[in-house]
Coordinates of C-alpha atoms in Angstrom, one line a residue:
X1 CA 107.7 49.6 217.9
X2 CA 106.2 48.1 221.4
X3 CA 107.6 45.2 222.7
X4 CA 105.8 43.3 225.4
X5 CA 107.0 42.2 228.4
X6 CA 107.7 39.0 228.8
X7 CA 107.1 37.6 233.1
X8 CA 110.3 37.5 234.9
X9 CA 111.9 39.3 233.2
X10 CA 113.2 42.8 233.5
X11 CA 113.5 45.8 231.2
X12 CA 117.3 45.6 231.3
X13 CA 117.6 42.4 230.5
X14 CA 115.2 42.9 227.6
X15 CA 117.3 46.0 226.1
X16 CA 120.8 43.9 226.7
X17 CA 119.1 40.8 224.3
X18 CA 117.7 43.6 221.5
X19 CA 121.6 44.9 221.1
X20 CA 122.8 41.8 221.0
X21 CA 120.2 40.4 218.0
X22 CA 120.8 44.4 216.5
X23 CA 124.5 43.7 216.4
X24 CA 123.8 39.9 215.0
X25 CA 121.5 41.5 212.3
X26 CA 124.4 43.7 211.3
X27 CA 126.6 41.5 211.2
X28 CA 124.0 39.0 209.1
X29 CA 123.1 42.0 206.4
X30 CA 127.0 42.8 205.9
X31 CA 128.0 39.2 205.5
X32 CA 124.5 38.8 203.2
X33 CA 126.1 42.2 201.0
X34 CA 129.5 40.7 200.5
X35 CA 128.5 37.6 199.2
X36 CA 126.0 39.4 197.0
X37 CA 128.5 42.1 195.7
X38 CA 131.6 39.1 195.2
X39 CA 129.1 37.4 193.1
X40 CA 127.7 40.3 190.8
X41 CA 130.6 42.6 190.9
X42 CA 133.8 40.4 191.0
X43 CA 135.2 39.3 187.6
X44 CA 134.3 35.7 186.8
X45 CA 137.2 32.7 187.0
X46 CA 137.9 32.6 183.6
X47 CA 138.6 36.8 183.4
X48 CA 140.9 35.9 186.3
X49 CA 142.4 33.3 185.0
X50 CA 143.1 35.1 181.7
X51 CA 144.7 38.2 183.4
X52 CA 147.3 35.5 185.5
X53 CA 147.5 34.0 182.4
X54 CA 148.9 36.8 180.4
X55 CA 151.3 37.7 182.5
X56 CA 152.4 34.6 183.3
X57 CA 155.1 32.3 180.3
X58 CA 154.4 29.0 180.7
X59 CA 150.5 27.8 182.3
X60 CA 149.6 23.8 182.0
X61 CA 148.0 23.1 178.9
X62 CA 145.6 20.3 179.3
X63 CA 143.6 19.0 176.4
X64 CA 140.1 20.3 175.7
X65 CA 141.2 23.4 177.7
X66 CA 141.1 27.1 176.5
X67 CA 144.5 27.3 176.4
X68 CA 145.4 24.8 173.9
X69 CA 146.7 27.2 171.2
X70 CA 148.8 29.5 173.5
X71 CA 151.5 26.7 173.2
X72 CA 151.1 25.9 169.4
X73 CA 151.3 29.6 168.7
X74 CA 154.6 30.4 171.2
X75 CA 156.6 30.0 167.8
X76 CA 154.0 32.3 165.7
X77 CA 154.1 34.7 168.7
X78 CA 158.2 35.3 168.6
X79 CA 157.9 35.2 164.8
X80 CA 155.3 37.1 163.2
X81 CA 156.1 35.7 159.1
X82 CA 155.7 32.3 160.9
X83 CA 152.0 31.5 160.2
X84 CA 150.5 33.6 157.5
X85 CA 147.6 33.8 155.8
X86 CA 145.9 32.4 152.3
X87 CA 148.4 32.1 149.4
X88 CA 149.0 36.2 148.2
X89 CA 151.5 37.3 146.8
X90 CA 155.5 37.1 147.1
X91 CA 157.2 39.7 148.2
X92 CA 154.3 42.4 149.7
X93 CA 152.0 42.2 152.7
X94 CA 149.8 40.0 152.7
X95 CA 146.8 39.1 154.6
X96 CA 147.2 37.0 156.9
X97 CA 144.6 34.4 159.0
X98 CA 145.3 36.4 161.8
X99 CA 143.6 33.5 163.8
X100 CA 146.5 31.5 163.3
X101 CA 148.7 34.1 165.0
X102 CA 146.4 36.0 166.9
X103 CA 146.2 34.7 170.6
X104 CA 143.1 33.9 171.8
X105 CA 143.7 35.0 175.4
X106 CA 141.1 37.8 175.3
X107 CA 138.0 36.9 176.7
X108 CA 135.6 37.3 174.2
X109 CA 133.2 39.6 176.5
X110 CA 136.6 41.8 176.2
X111 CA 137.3 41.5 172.2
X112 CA 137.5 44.9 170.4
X113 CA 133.8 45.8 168.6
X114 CA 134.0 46.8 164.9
X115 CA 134.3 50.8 165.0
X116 CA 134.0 54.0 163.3
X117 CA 136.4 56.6 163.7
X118 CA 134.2 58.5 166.5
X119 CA 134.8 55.4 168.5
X120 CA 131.0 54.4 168.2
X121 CA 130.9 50.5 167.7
X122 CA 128.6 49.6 164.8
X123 CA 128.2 45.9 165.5
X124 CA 129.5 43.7 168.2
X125 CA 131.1 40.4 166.5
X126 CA 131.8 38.4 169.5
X127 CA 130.9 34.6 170.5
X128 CA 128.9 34.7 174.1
X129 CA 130.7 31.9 176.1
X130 CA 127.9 30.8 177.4
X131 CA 123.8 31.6 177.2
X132 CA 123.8 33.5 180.4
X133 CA 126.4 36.0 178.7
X134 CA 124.1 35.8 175.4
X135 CA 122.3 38.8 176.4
X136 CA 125.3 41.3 176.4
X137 CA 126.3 40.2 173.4
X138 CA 124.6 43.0 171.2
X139 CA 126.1 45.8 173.8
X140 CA 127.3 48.7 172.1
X141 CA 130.3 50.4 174.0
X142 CA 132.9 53.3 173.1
X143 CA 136.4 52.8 172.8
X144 CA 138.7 54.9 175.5
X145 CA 140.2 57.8 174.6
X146 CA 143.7 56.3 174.6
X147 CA 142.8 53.5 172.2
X148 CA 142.9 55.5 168.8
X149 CA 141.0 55.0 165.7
X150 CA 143.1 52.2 164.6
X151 CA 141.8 49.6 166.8
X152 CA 139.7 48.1 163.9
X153 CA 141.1 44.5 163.2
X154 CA 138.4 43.4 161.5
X155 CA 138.3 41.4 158.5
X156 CA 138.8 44.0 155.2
X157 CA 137.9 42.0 152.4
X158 CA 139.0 45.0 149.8
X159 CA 142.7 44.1 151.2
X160 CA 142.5 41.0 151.2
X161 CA 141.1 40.9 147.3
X162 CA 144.4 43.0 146.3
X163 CA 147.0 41.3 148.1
X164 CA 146.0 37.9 145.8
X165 CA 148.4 36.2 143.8
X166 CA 146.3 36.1 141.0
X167 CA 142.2 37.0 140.9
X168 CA 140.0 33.9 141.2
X169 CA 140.0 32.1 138.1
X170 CA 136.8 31.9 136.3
X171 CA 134.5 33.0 133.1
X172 CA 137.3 36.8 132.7
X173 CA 140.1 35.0 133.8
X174 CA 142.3 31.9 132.9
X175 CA 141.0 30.5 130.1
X176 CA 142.7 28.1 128.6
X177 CA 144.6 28.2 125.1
X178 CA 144.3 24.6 123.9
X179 CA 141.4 23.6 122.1
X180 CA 141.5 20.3 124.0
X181 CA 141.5 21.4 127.5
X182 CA 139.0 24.3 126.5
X183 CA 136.4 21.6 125.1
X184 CA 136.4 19.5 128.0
X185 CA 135.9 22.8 130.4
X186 CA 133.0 23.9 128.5
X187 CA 131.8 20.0 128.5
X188 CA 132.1 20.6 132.7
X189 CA 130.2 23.4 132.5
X190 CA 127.5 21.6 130.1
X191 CA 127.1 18.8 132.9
X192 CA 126.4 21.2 135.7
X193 CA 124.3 23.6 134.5
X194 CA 122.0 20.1 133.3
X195 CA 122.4 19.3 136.7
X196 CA 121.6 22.8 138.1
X197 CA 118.5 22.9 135.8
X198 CA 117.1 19.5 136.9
X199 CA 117.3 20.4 140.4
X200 CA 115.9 24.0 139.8
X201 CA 113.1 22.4 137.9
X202 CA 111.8 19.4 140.2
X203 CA 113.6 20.3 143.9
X204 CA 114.4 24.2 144.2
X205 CA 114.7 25.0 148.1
X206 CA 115.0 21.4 149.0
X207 CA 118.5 20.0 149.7
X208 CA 118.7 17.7 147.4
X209 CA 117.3 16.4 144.5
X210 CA 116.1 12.4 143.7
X211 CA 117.1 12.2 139.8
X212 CA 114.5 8.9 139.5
X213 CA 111.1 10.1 141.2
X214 CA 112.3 13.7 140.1
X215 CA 111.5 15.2 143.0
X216 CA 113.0 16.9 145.8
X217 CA 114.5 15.4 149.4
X218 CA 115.6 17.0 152.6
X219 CA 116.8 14.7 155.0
X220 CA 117.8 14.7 158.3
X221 CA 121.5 15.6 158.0
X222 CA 120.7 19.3 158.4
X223 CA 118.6 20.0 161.0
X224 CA 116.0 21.4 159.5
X225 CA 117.9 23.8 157.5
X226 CA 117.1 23.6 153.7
X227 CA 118.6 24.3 150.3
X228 CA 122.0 22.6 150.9
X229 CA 122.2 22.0 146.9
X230 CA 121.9 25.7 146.2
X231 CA 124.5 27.1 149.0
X232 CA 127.2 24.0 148.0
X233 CA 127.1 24.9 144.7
X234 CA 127.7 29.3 145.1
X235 CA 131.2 29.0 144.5
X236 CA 131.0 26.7 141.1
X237 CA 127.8 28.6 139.3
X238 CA 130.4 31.7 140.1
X239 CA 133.7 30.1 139.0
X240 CA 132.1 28.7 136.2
X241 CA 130.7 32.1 134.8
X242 CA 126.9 31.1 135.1
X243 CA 126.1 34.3 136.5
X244 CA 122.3 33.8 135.8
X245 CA 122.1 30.9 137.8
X246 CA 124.0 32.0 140.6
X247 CA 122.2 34.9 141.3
X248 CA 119.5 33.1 141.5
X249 CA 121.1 30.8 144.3
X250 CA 122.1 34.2 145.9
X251 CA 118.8 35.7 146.2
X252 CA 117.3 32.2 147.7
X253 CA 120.3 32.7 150.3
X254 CA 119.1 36.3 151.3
X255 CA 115.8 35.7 151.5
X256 CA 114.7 32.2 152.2
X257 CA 117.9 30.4 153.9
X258 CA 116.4 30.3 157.3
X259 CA 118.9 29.9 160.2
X260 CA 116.6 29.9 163.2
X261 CA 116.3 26.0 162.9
X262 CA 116.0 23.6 165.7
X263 CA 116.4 19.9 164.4
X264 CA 119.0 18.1 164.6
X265 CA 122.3 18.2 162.5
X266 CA 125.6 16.4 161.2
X267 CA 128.5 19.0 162.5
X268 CA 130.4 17.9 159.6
X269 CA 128.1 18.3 156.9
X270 CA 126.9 21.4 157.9
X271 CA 130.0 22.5 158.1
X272 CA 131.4 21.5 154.6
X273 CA 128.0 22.3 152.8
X274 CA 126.8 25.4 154.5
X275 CA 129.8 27.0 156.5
X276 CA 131.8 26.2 153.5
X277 CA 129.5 27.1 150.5
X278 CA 129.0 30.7 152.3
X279 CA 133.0 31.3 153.4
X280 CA 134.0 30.6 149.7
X281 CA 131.1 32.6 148.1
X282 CA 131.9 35.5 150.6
X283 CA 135.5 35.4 149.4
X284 CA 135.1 35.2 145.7
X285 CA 132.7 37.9 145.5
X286 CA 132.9 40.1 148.7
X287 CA 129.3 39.8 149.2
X288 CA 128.4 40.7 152.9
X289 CA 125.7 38.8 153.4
X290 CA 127.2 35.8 152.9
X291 CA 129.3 36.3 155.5
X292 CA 126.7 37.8 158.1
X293 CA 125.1 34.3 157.3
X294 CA 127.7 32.2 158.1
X295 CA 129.0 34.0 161.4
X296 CA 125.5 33.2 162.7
X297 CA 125.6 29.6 161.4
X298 CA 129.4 28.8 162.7
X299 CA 128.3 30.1 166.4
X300 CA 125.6 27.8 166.6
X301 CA 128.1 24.8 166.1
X302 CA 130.9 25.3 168.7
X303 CA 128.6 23.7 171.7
X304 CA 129.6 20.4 169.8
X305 CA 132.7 20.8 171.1
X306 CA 131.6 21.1 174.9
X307 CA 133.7 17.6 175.8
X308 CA 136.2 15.9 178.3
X309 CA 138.8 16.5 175.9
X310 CA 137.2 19.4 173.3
X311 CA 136.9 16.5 170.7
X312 CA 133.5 17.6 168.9
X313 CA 130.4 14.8 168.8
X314 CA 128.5 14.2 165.4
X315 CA 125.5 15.7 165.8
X316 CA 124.3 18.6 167.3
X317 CA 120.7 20.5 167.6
X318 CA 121.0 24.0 166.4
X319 CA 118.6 25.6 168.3
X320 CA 119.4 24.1 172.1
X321 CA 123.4 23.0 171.4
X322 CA 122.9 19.9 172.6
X323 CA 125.2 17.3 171.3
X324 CA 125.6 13.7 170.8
X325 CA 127.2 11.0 169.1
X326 CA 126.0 9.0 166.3
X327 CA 124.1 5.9 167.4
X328 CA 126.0 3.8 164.8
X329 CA 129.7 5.2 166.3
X330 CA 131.2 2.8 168.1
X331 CA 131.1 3.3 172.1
X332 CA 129.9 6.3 171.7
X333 CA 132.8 7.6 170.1
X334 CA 133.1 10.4 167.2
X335 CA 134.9 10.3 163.4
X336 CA 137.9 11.0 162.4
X337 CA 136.7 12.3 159.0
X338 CA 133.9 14.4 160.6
X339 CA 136.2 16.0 163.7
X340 CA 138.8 15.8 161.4
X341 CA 137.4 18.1 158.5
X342 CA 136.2 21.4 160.3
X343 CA 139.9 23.1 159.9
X344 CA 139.8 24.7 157.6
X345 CA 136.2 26.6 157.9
X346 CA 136.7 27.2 161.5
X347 CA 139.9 28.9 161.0
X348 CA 138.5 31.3 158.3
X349 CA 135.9 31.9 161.0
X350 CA 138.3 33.2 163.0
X351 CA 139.6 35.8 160.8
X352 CA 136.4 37.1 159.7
X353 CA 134.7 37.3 163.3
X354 CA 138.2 38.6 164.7
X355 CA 137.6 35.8 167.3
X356 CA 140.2 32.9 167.8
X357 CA 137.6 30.4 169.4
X358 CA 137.2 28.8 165.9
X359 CA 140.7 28.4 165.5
X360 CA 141.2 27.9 169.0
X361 CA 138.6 24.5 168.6
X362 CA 140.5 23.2 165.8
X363 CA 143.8 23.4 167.3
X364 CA 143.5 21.7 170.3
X365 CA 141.5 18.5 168.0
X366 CA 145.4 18.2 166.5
X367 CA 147.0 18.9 169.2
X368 CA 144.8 15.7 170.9
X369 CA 146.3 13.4 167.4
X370 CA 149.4 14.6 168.5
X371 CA 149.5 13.2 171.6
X372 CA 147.8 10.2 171.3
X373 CA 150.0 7.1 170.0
X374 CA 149.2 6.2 166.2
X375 CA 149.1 2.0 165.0
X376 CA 151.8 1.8 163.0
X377 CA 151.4 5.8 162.6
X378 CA 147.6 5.2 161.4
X379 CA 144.5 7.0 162.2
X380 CA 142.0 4.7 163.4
X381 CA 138.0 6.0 162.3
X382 CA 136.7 6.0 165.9
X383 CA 137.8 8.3 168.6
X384 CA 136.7 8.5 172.4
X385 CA 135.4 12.1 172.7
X386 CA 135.4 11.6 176.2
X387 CA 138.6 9.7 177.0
X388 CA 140.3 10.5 174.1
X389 CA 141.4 7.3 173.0
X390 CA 140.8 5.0 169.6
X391 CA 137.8 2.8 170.3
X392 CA 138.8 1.1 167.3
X393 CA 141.7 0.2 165.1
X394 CA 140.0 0.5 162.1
X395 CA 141.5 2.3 158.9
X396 CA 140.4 3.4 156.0
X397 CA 141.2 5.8 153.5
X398 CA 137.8 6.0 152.2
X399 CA 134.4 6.8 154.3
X400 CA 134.8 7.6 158.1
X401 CA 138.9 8.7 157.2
X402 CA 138.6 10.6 154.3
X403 CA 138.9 14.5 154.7
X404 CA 141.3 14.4 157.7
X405 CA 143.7 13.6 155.3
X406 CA 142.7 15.9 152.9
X407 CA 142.3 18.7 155.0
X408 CA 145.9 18.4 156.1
X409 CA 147.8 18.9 153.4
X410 CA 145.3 21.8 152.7
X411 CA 145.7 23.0 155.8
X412 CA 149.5 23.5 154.7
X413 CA 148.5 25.1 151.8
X414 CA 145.8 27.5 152.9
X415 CA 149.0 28.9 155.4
X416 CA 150.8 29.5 152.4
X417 CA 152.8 26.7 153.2
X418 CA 153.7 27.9 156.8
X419 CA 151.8 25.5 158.7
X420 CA 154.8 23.2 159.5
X421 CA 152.5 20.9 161.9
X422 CA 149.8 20.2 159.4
X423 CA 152.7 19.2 156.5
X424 CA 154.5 16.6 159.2
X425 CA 151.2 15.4 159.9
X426 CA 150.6 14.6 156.2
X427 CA 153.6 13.7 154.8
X428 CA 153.9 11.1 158.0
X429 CA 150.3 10.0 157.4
X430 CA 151.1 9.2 153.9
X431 CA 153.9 7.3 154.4
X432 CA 152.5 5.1 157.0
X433 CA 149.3 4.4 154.5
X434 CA 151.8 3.5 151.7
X435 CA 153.8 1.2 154.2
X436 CA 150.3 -0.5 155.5
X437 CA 147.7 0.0 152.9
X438 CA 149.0 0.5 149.1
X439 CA 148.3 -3.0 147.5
X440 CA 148.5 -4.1 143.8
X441 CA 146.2 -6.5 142.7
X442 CA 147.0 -9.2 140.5
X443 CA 145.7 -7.5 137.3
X444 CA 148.2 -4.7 137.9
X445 CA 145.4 -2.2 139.8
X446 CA 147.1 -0.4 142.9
X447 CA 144.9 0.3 145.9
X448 CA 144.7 1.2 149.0
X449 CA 143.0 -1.6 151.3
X450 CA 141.6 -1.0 154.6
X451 CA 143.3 -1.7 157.8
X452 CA 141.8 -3.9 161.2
X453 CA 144.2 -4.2 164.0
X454 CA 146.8 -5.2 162.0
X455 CA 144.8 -7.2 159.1
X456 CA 144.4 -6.3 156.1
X457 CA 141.1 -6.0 154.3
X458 CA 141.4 -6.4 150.4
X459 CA 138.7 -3.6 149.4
X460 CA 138.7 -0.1 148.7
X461 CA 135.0 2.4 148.9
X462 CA 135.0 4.8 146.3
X463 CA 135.3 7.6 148.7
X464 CA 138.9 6.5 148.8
X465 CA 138.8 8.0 145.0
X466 CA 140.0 11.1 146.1
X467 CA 142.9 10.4 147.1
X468 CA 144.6 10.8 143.6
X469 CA 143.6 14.1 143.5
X470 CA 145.0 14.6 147.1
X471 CA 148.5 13.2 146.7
X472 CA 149.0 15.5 143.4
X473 CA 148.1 19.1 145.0
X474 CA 150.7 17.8 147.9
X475 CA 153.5 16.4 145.4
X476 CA 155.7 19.3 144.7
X477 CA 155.7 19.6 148.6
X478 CA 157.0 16.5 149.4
X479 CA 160.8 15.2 149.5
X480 CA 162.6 16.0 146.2
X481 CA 163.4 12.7 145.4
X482 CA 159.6 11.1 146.2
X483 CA 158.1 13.8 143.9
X484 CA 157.6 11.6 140.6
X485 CA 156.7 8.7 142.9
X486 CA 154.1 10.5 144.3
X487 CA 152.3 11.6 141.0
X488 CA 153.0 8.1 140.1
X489 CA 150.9 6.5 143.3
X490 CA 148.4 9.7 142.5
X491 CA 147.8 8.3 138.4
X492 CA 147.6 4.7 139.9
X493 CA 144.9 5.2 141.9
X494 CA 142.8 7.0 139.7
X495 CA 143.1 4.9 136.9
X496 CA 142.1 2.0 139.3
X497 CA 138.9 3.9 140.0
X498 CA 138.6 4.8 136.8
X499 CA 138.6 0.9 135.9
X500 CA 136.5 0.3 139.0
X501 CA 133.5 2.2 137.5
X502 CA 134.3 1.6 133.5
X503 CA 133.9 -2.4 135.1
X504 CA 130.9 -2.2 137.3
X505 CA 127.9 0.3 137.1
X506 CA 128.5 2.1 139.7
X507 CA 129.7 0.1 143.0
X508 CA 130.2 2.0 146.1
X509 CA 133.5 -0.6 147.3
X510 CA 135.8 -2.2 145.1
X511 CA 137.2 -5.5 146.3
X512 CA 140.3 -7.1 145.1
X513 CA 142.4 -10.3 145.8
X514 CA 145.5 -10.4 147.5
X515 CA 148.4 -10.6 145.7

């Protein structure tokens, strides 16, 4: 290189100022390198902050962190019968929902692949925590030497079948010995293959069918995705024996329920319909493709839950993960019936991806109703997904409140009855509807009313039907001495429903006077 010289100035002077812009340029290009190497080669903050983490006993747990179930499970850590799995059977090893116990404090870029014995991983089952990681997510990599064969903790759904109780009850097993009760289970059936025929005949694929045009409808509460009918009903054409039918429904699922939607989407029916139409068909019949399905599905719904406080919003577009609330919610502000019913799917997602995010989203939602302070130990409908505060203090047993309740006591019995939390949760709930809300009519009807800031309002929506049905699976569990009241309430209800629609034609809310 020839460097002109510049007047006035001599060749010293121009060699002292080249060392001195050489040296800067070093300097530059090494500062330049660091940075660059820090940023590609360093572990990201939350690798570092799960290695502190893990060696560390107690951490702060704030809500909508990832760290929400490290303090719910402290007790499940020390005690490893104290959150099991599904009901199985007294007495042997069970399998358990390992999600429920297993601590989440493995980064998922970190989890252990599915493996063979030559160490070769034959699919990689984790959750990408965020799109830039999405592309490593199909990596292949080989266990270390001094890992072992056994490192498979994968779901095994042949030991899971033989640890049962009992087999799933269906068309070879449980059938009843009383005339009666035989009769009116083959009526059942009767009803729903009618049903299943109809819809076959005038709105196969569709999600649902419109019994007076006779034709079918798909809505917008699915974002895009179709058949909702077919996948909801897996699990009952199965149960039920109608082996024809179902594999029908199985053979749309494989080759025409499309996943690769972009539309827009209730989290909470999605969930119930689709998440929980493949989970229980997976279970009952061990069918791998139902559960390849619904790993794919359940991934594309935790960006819902990227809030202030990890409280998930209503809808949700499955191809970009962008969420929202309803425009109909109050301030913005998401249901207690919708957040409030993904427990029990998310958890089984867990155990069958060997990943604890699921459970891990769940768990901090209850945690959140833990904290909070309840009306008169109520849960309002509306809740702040970005404050995490009621919006409203408006109860109701029936639509927006629902399923939470259900889904707790559930929850207690899916743990095979270890899930202490989720029984306090109910058992309180119930008694503060019973001191607030259970009414009787003047013609004798019991009811529960719904509940504004402290006034009363005298009707009941039929959603709130259920909730016979829910008080009697959770009797036996209750207080000895509130057992027979509790089937009592449970009969009460139901026969005022029963009333309700032998009265009317079909009304979707009851109202009553006050007594």
């Amino acid at each position: 290189m020839v460097f002109r010289k510049l007047p006035g100035v001599s060749a010293s002077g121009m060699g002292l100022r080249l060392s001195q812009k050489f040296v800067f340029l070093l300097f530059l290009s090494g500062l330049v390198t660091l940075c660059f190497g820090a940023l590609f080669f360093l572990p990201d903050s939350v690798r570092l902050k799960r290695i502190f983490l893990s060696k560390t006993e107690s951490q702060p747990v704030t809500v909508g962190s990832e760290n929400d179930v490290r303090e719910h499970l402290k007790k499940g850590a020390k005690d490893p019968e104290h959150l099991r799995g599904i009901t199985s059977a007294k007495g042997e090893t069970s399998t358990k929902l390992k999600a429920l116990s297993r601590k989440p404090s493995v980064t998922n870029e970190a989890k252990t692949d599915k493996k063979v014995a030559g160490g070769e991983a034959l699919e990689d089952m984790t959750l990408s925590r965020s799109k830039t990681d999405s592309a490593s997510k199909d990596e292949k990599v080989t266990s270390s030497s001094n890992q072992g064969a056994n490192t498979d903790t994968s779901f095994d759904y042949n030991k899971f079948k033989k640890c049962l109780l009992k087999p799933p009850l269906g068309i070879e097993h449980g059938k009843p010995s009383d005339p009666q009760t035989l009769q009116r289970r083959e009526k059942v059936k009767e009803m729903m293959k009618f049903a299943w025929d109809n819809y076959k005949s005038f709105a196969w694929g569709r999600n649902e069918l419109r019994p007076l045009t006779r034709n079918g409808h798909i809505g917008n509460m699915f974002g895009g995705l179709r058949g909702a009918s077919i996948v909801d009903s897996l699990d009952t054409l199965y149960i039920m024996g109608l082996m024809d039918e179902y594999n029908d429904a199985k053979e749309w699922v494989e080759t025409s329920l499309d996943l690769n939607s972009n539309g827009e989407a209730s989290l909470f029916e999605v969930n119930i319909r689709y998440v929980g139409g493949l989970l229980s068909a997976y279970y009952l019949t061990g069918e791998e493709m139902f559960k390849r399905k619904v790993m794919v599905l359940g991934e594309k719904l935790l960006p819902a839950f990227n809030t202030p406080t990890g409280i998930p919003r209503g809808v949700i577009n499955l191809g970009s993960g962008t969420s929202w609330s309803w425009g109909w919610a109050s301030a913005g502000s998401s249901i207690l019936a919708e957040f409030g019913t993904l427990h029990l799917e998310f958890v089984h997602l867990s155990e069958l991806s060997n990943n604890g995010i699921y459970t891990e989203k769940v768990m901090n939602i209850r945690k959140l109703l833990n904290k909070i302070e309840k009306p008169h130990g109520l849960y309002p409908n509306f809740l702040s997904p970005v404050s995490g505060n009621w919006v409203q203090h408006h109860v109701s047993i029936g639509g927006l409140g629902d399923s939470f309740y259900e889904y707790l006591i559930k929850s207690y019995l899916m743990s095979d009855k270890t899930d202490e939390e989720a029984k306090k949760m109910y058992y309180s709930a119930l008694e503060a509807i019973e001191a607030n809300l259970v009414q009787k009519s003047p013609g004798g009807l019991t009811y529960m009313a719904e509940w504004r800031g402290g006034i009363l309002d005298h009707k009941m929506g039929h959603l709130a039907c259920f909730s016979g049905g829910m008080v009697v699976i959770g009797a036996d569990d209750g207080a000895p001495e509130k057992r027979q009241h509790y089937l009592d309430l449970a009969a009460e209800i139901t026969h005022t429903c029963h009333e309700s629609y032998s009265r009317s034609e079909g009304c979707s809310i009851f109202h009553f006077r006050a007594s």
